[in-house]
Coordinates of C-alpha atoms in Angstrom, one line a residue:
M176 CA 30.3 -8.4 -11.3
T177 CA 29.7 -11.3 -13.6
T178 CA 26.9 -11.7 -16.1
D179 CA 25.7 -14.6 -14.0
G180 CA 25.6 -12.4 -10.9
L181 CA 23.6 -9.8 -12.7
T182 CA 21.2 -12.4 -14.0
A183 CA 20.8 -13.9 -10.5
F184 CA 19.9 -10.5 -9.1
Q185 CA 17.4 -9.6 -11.8
R186 CA 15.7 -13.0 -11.4
V187 CA 14.7 -12.2 -7.8
R188 CA 14.5 -8.4 -8.0
G189 CA 10.7 -8.4 -8.1
R190 CA 10.5 -10.6 -5.0
L191 CA 13.0 -8.4 -3.2
F192 CA 10.9 -5.3 -3.9
G193 CA 7.8 -7.2 -2.8
I194 CA 9.3 -8.2 0.5
A195 CA 10.6 -4.6 1.3
Y196 CA 7.4 -2.9 0.3
R197 CA 5.2 -5.2 2.4
M198 CA 7.6 -4.7 5.3
L199 CA 7.7 -0.9 5.0
G200 CA 4.6 0.2 3.3
T201 CA 6.6 2.7 1.2
A202 CA 7.6 2.0 -2.4
T203 CA 10.4 4.7 -2.3
D204 CA 12.0 3.1 0.7
A205 CA 11.6 -0.4 -0.8
E206 CA 13.4 0.8 -3.9
E207 CA 16.3 2.1 -1.8
I208 CA 16.5 -1.2 0.1
V209 CA 16.7 -3.1 -3.1
Q210 CA 19.4 -0.8 -4.4
E211 CA 21.4 -1.4 -1.2
A212 CA 21.0 -5.1 -1.6
W213 CA 22.4 -4.8 -5.1
L214 CA 25.4 -3.0 -3.8
R215 CA 26.0 -5.7 -1.2
W216 CA 25.6 -8.4 -3.8
Q217 CA 28.2 -6.7 -6.0
S218 CA 30.7 -6.8 -3.1
A219 CA 29.9 -10.3 -2.0
D220 CA 31.9 -13.4 -2.8
Q221 CA 29.3 -14.7 -5.2
A222 CA 31.0 -17.9 -6.0
A223 CA 30.7 -18.9 -2.3
V224 CA 26.9 -18.2 -2.2
K225 CA 25.0 -21.4 -2.8
D226 CA 21.6 -19.8 -3.0
P227 CA 21.6 -16.1 -4.3
G228 CA 17.9 -15.8 -3.8
A229 CA 18.1 -16.7 -0.2
F230 CA 21.2 -14.5 0.3
L231 CA 19.5 -11.5 -1.2
A232 CA 16.1 -12.1 0.6
K233 CA 18.0 -12.2 3.9
V234 CA 19.8 -8.9 3.1
V235 CA 16.5 -7.2 2.2
T236 CA 14.6 -8.6 5.2
N237 CA 17.2 -7.4 7.7
L238 CA 17.6 -4.0 6.0
S239 CA 13.8 -3.7 6.1
I240 CA 13.7 -4.6 9.8
K241 CA 16.3 -2.0 10.6
Q242 CA 14.5 0.6 8.4
L243 CA 11.2 -0.1 10.0
T244 CA 12.6 0.4 13.5
S245 CA 13.8 3.8 12.6
A246 CA 10.7 4.6 10.5
R247 CA 8.5 4.1 13.6
V248 CA 10.4 6.8 15.4
R249 CA 9.9 9.2 12.5
R250 CA 6.2 8.4 12.3
E251 CA 5.8 9.6 15.8
T252 CA 6.4 13.1 14.6
Y253 CA 4.7 12.7 11.2
V254 CA 2.2 15.5 10.5
G255 CA -1.3 14.1 10.4
E256 CA -2.5 10.7 9.4
W257 CA 0.1 8.2 8.0
L258 CA -1.0 6.0 5.1
P259 CA 1.1 3.6 3.0
E260 CA 2.5 4.7 -0.3
P261 CA 0.3 3.6 -3.2
V262 CA 1.6 1.4 -6.0
L263 CA -0.4 1.2 -9.2
T264 CA -1.4 -2.2 -10.4
G265 CA -3.7 -3.8 -12.9
R266 CA -1.7 -3.2 -16.0
P267 CA 1.3 -5.1 -17.5
E268 CA 3.4 -2.0 -17.2
F269 CA 2.7 -1.9 -13.5
D270 CA 4.5 -5.1 -12.4
E271 CA 6.4 -4.0 -9.3
L272 CA 4.2 -6.0 -6.9
G273 CA 4.2 -9.1 -9.1
P274 CA 1.2 -11.1 -10.1
L275 CA -2.0 -10.3 -8.2
A276 CA -4.1 -13.0 -9.8
V277 CA -5.7 -14.5 -6.7
V278 CA -7.4 -13.0 -3.6
A279 CA -4.5 -13.8 -1.3
E280 CA -2.0 -12.0 -3.5
R281 CA -4.2 -8.9 -3.7
E282 CA -4.8 -8.9 0.0
S283 CA -1.1 -9.1 0.8
V284 CA -0.6 -5.6 -0.6
S285 CA -4.0 -4.0 0.3
F286 CA -4.0 -0.8 2.3
A287 CA -6.1 -2.5 4.9
L288 CA -3.5 -5.2 5.6
L289 CA -0.5 -2.8 5.3
L290 CA -2.1 -0.6 8.0
L291 CA -2.8 -3.7 10.2
L292 CA 0.9 -4.7 9.8
E293 CA 1.9 -1.4 11.3
R294 CA 0.7 -2.7 14.7
L295 CA 3.2 -5.6 14.7
T296 CA 6.7 -5.5 15.9
P297 CA 9.3 -5.4 13.1
A298 CA 10.2 -9.1 13.7
E299 CA 6.6 -10.1 13.7
R300 CA 5.9 -8.2 10.5
A301 CA 8.9 -9.9 8.8
A302 CA 7.8 -13.3 9.9
Y303 CA 4.2 -12.6 8.7
V304 CA 5.2 -11.2 5.3
L305 CA 7.7 -14.0 4.6
R306 CA 5.3 -16.7 5.7
E307 CA 1.9 -15.5 4.4
A308 CA 2.9 -13.5 1.3
F309 CA 5.8 -15.6 0.0
A310 CA 5.1 -19.0 1.6
Y311 CA 8.6 -19.4 3.1
S312 CA 8.7 -22.3 5.6
H313 CA 9.3 -21.6 9.3
R314 CA 12.9 -22.9 8.9
E315 CA 13.5 -20.6 5.9
V316 CA 11.9 -17.6 7.9
A317 CA 14.3 -18.4 10.8
E318 CA 17.3 -18.3 8.5
L319 CA 16.2 -15.1 6.8
I320 CA 15.6 -13.1 10.0
G321 CA 18.4 -14.8 12.0
T322 CA 16.5 -16.6 14.7
S323 CA 15.6 -20.2 15.8
E324 CA 12.9 -22.1 13.9
A325 CA 10.9 -22.3 17.1
N326 CA 11.0 -18.5 17.6
A327 CA 10.2 -17.9 13.9
R328 CA 7.1 -20.2 14.3
Q329 CA 6.1 -18.2 17.4
L330 CA 6.5 -14.9 15.7
A331 CA 4.5 -15.9 12.6
S332 CA 1.7 -17.4 14.8
R333 CA 1.5 -14.4 17.0
A334 CA 1.4 -12.0 14.0
A335 CA -1.3 -14.1 12.3
K336 CA -3.5 -14.1 15.4
R337 CA -3.2 -10.4 15.8
V338 CA -4.1 -9.8 12.2
A339 CA -7.0 -12.2 12.4
A340 CA -8.3 -10.5 15.6
E341 CA -8.1 -7.0 14.0
R342 CA -10.0 -8.2 11.0
A343 CA -12.6 -9.8 13.1
A344 CA -13.0 -6.6 15.1
A345 CA -13.6 -4.7 11.8
G346 CA -16.6 -6.9 11.2
P347 CA -18.7 -5.7 8.2
R348 CA -16.2 -2.8 7.6
R349 CA -13.5 -5.2 6.6
E350 CA -12.1 -4.4 3.2
R351 CA -13.6 -6.7 0.6
R352 CA -13.1 -7.4 -3.1
V353 CA -15.7 -5.7 -5.2
D354 CA -16.6 -5.8 -8.9
P355 CA -14.7 -2.9 -10.5
G356 CA -17.6 -2.0 -12.8
E357 CA -20.1 -1.8 -9.9
W358 CA -17.5 0.1 -7.8
R359 CA -17.1 2.6 -10.6
K360 CA -20.8 3.3 -10.9
L361 CA -21.2 4.0 -7.2
V362 CA -18.1 6.2 -7.2
E363 CA -19.3 8.2 -10.2
R364 CA -22.5 9.0 -8.3
F365 CA -20.4 10.0 -5.3
I366 CA -18.1 12.2 -7.4
A367 CA -21.0 13.9 -9.1
A368 CA -22.7 14.7 -5.8
A369 CA -19.5 16.0 -4.3
Q370 CA -18.6 18.2 -7.3
L371 CA -22.1 19.7 -7.4
G372 CA -22.1 20.3 -3.6
E373 CA -25.2 18.2 -3.1
I374 CA -24.9 17.5 0.6
G375 CA -28.1 15.5 0.8
E376 CA -27.2 13.2 -2.1
L377 CA -23.7 12.8 -0.8
E378 CA -24.9 11.9 2.7
A379 CA -27.2 9.3 1.1
L380 CA -24.1 7.5 -0.3
L381 CA -22.2 7.5 3.0
A382 CA -22.6 5.0 5.8
E383 CA -23.6 6.5 9.1
D384 CA -20.2 5.7 10.6
V385 CA -18.1 6.5 7.5
V386 CA -14.5 7.5 8.2
S387 CA -12.3 9.7 6.0
R388 CA -8.5 9.7 6.4
A389 CA -6.1 11.9 4.4
D390 CA -2.3 11.7 4.3
G391 CA -0.9 15.1 3.4
G392 CA 2.2 15.0 5.5
G393 CA 1.8 18.7 6.3
K394 CA 2.7 19.5 2.6
T395 CA -0.7 20.0 1.2
F396 CA -4.3 20.8 2.2
A397 CA -5.6 17.8 4.1
A398 CA -7.3 17.0 7.4
R399 CA -4.7 16.1 9.9
N400 CA -7.0 13.8 11.8
A401 CA -9.6 11.2 10.8
I402 CA -13.1 12.6 10.1
A403 CA -16.0 10.4 11.2
G404 CA -19.7 10.6 10.6
R405 CA -21.9 11.1 7.6
D406 CA -22.5 14.8 7.9
R407 CA -19.0 15.8 8.8
V408 CA -17.4 13.7 6.0
A409 CA -19.9 15.1 3.4
R410 CA -19.2 18.7 4.3
Y411 CA -15.4 18.1 4.4
L412 CA -15.4 16.5 1.0
V413 CA -17.4 19.4 -0.6
G414 CA -15.0 21.9 1.1
V415 CA -12.0 20.1 -0.2
L416 CA -13.3 20.2 -3.8
E417 CA -14.2 23.9 -3.5
R418 CA -10.7 24.6 -2.3
F419 CA -9.0 22.8 -5.1
G420 CA -11.4 24.2 -7.7
A421 CA -12.8 22.7 -10.8
G422 CA -9.4 21.6 -12.2
I423 CA -9.4 18.2 -10.5
E424 CA -10.3 15.3 -12.8
P425 CA -10.8 11.7 -11.5
R426 CA -9.2 8.9 -13.4
F427 CA -10.3 5.3 -12.7
G428 CA -7.7 2.6 -12.2
E429 CA -6.2 0.2 -9.7
A430 CA -3.7 0.5 -6.9
N431 CA -2.5 -2.1 -4.4
G432 CA -4.8 -4.6 -6.1
R433 CA -7.9 -2.6 -5.5
P434 CA -10.0 -0.1 -7.6
A435 CA -8.7 3.4 -7.0
L436 CA -9.1 7.0 -8.2
V437 CA -6.2 9.0 -9.4
A438 CA -7.0 12.7 -8.9
V439 CA -5.3 14.8 -11.6
S440 CA -5.0 18.5 -12.1
P441 CA -3.0 20.6 -14.6
E442 CA -0.1 20.6 -12.1
G443 CA 0.0 16.8 -12.0
V444 CA -1.3 14.0 -9.7
E445 CA -2.9 15.4 -6.6
A446 CA -4.0 12.2 -4.9
V447 CA -4.6 8.5 -5.1
C448 CA -7.9 7.7 -3.5
F449 CA -9.2 4.4 -2.1
I450 CA -13.0 4.2 -1.5
E451 CA -14.5 1.2 0.3
F452 CA -18.1 0.2 0.4
T453 CA -20.2 -1.8 2.9
G454 CA -23.1 -2.8 0.8
D455 CA -23.9 0.2 -1.4
R456 CA -22.7 2.8 1.2
I457 CA -19.2 4.3 1.4
S458 CA -17.7 3.2 4.7
D459 CA -14.0 4.2 4.4
L460 CA -12.1 6.8 2.3
R461 CA -8.4 7.1 2.2
F462 CA -6.6 9.9 0.3
V463 CA -2.9 9.8 -0.2
M464 CA -2.0 13.4 -1.0
N465 CA 1.5 13.9 0.3
P466 CA 3.5 14.7 -2.8
D467 CA 6.4 12.6 -1.6
K468 CA 4.2 9.6 -1.5
L469 CA 2.9 10.1 -5.0
T470 CA 6.3 10.2 -6.8
F471 CA 6.4 6.4 -7.3
A472 CA 2.9 6.3 -8.8
V473 CA 3.8 9.3 -11.0
A474 CA 6.9 7.4 -12.3
Q475 CA 4.7 4.5 -13.1
L476 CA 2.3 6.7 -15.0
S477 CA 5.1 8.2 -17.0
R478 CA 5.6 4.7 -18.7
I479 CA 2.1 5.0 -20.3
G480 CA 2.4 8.7 -21.1
G481 CA 0.5 10.0 -18.1
P482 CA -2.9 9.4 -16.4
P483 CA -5.6 10.0 -19.1
D484 CA -6.2 6.2 -19.5
L485 CA -5.4 4.0 -16.5
G486 CA -7.2 0.9 -17.7
W487 CA -10.8 -0.1 -17.1

């Protein structure tokens, strides 16, 4: 391995992780894919590679397609709800997903989109990610996934139409960008009501058709199915807090380009929570609680000495 070869890999490493993460929805798997790409780059005839970035992107894309195919089989036996693995963002130290300066960049890593992409075939997902998130041309997409330009165009078009249809069906519940300060005020009211067990106040903050999903992977206390409805969700949340006790502390921050809560206890990080509003009512809650899915965020937090101050 030459110095030039190492430099070429480091130059595109962020993009490689970004492709793999958007393809798989798991940061841990994305890291493994990037490591495998590095090993293949080391053994390649680098002098014969005209475009290292394209070579490595093709390796990562095809490894991700293969991984996604096998991952779908594993998810059929996954215990409870499956949610993507959160990646902390919003601070210079948390740069794995690259710049998220504009709406399109934030949306490309949002939980809402990652869950929609789960409904695509692996080839459709690859075409969508490469085209929409990284602006590859149809010709470049074809080269990266090993198909004809006409088929790459068809895959990308079909994927985009399916995503648009799902978003349209979501209507007012579609995930929207909110002002972090206003979001925090509403969430603080929500947390206070839940901690005090004030069911009435909690219900007043929930939309009538609110849905709560928790990913515990069978490794921690979490509902295995989605819970819907204002009354059921309110009572479930109060019950969860009572079970965990008073040791849980919420820390405000950002994950996947959105405001998020990191729930912390003396034992460590218990959950990363995404709370979505329609107007001033909570319409969706997503709790990532599987310890395996928190390891990446925990590693990120270790860079800033832990979770006491996540940013805003």
